[in-house]
Short mmCIF file of C-alpha atoms in Angstrom, two decimals:
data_model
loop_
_atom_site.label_atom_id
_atom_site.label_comp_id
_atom_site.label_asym_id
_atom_site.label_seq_id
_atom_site.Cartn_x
_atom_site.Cartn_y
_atom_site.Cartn_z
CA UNK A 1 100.59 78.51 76.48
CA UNK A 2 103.82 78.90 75.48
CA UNK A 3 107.17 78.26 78.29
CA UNK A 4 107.42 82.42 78.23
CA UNK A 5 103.81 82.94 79.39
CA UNK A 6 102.97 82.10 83.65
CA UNK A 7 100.13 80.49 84.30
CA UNK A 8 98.73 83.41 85.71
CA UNK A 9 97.75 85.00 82.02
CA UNK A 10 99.77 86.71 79.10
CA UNK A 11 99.63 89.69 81.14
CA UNK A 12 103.01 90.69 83.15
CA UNK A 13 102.26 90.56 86.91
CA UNK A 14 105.46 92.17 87.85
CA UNK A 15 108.54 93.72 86.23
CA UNK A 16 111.49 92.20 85.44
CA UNK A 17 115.33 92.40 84.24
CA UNK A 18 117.89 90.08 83.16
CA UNK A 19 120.90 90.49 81.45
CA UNK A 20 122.10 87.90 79.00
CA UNK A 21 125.47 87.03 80.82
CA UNK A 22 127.77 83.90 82.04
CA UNK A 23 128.62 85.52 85.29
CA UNK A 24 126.38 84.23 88.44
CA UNK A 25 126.68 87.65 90.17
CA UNK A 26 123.93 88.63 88.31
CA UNK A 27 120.67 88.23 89.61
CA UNK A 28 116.58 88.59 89.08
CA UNK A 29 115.36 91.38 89.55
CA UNK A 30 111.12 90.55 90.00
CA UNK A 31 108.99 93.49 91.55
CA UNK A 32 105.40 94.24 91.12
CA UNK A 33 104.48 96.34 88.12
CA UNK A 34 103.42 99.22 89.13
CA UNK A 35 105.90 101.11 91.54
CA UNK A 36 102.95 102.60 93.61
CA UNK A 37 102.78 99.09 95.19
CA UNK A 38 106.26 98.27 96.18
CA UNK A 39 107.57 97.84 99.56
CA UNK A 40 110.62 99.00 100.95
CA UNK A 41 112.74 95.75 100.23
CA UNK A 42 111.13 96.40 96.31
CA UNK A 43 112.47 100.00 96.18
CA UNK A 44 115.85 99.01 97.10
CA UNK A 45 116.38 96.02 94.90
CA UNK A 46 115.23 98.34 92.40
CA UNK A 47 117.81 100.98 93.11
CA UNK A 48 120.45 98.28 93.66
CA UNK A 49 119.29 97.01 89.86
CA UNK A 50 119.34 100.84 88.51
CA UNK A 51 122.78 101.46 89.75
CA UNK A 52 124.30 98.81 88.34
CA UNK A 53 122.26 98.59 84.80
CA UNK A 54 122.95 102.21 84.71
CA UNK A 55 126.40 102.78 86.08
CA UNK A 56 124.84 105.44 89.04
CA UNK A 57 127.78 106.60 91.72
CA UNK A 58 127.25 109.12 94.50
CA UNK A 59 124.02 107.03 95.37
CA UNK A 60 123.70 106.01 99.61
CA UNK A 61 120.90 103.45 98.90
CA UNK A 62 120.85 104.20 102.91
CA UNK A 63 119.11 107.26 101.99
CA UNK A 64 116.28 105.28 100.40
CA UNK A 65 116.03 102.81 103.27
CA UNK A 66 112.49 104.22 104.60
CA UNK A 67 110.70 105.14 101.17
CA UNK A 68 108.18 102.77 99.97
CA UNK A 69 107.12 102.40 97.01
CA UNK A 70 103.73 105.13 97.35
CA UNK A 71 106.50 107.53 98.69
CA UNK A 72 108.84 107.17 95.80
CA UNK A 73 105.91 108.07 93.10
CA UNK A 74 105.05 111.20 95.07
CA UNK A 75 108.12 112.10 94.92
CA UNK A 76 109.06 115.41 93.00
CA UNK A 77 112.33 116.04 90.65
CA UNK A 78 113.34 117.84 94.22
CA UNK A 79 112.78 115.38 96.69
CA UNK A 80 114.88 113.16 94.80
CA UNK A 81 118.02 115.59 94.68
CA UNK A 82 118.01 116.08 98.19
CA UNK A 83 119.11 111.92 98.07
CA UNK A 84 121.20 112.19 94.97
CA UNK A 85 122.63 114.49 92.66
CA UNK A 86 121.10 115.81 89.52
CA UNK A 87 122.14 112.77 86.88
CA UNK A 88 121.27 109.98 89.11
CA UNK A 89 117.82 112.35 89.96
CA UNK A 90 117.25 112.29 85.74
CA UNK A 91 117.92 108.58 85.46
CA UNK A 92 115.80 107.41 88.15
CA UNK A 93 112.60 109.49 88.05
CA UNK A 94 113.17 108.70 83.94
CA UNK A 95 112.68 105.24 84.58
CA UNK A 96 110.11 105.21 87.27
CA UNK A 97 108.22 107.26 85.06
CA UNK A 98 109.08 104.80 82.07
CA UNK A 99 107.26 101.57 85.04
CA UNK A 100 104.31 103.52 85.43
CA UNK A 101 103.37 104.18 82.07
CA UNK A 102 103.99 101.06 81.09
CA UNK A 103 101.77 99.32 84.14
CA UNK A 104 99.22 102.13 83.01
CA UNK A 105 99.24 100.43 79.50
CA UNK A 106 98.93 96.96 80.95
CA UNK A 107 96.00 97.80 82.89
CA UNK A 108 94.30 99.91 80.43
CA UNK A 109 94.80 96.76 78.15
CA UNK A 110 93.24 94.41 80.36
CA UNK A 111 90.09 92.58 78.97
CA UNK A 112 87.48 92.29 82.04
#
């Protein structure tokens, strides 16, 4: 097993983001895979990750304090503009929808 593979499997257990940088401001970002799951602490590091890796203003991560991570996949291209405007709304769904497919694909891949 190569030093990029867990011990837990080839298979990513949880999604994660790194930027190749020097400074130490930057940190891990490690959440489960599939959004559905996440708690509230997992939506907000994720927000905190997407406003920074994607340059978002106008967003009160206060806003998302109380939305797990079942809420935030039910949410619809409206729910999410009554917490941010319509670019932020674009970029976020757009990448939640990117985590989901992509868990989908892991799962679907899965040898039982």
């Amino acid at each position: 097993m190569s030093s990029a593979e867990t011990s837990e499997g080839a298979y990513p257990t949880g999604y994660s983001e790194q930027r190749d940088s020097s400074s130490s401001n930057e940190k891990r970002v490690i959440v489960p895979a599939d959004p559905c799951v996440w708690s509230h602490d997992h939506v907000r590091q994720w927000l905190d990750w997407a406003v920074k890796e994607y340059a978002l203003s106008d967003i009160d991560s206060n806003l998302f304090q109380n939305i797990d991570g079942k809420e935030l996949c039910k949410m619809a291209k409206e729910d999410m503009m009554r917490l941010t405007n319509t670019y932020n709304t674009e970029i976020l769904l757009s990448h939640l929808n990117y985590l989901r497919e992509s868990e989908s694909w892991w799962t679907a891949g899965r040898v039982g």
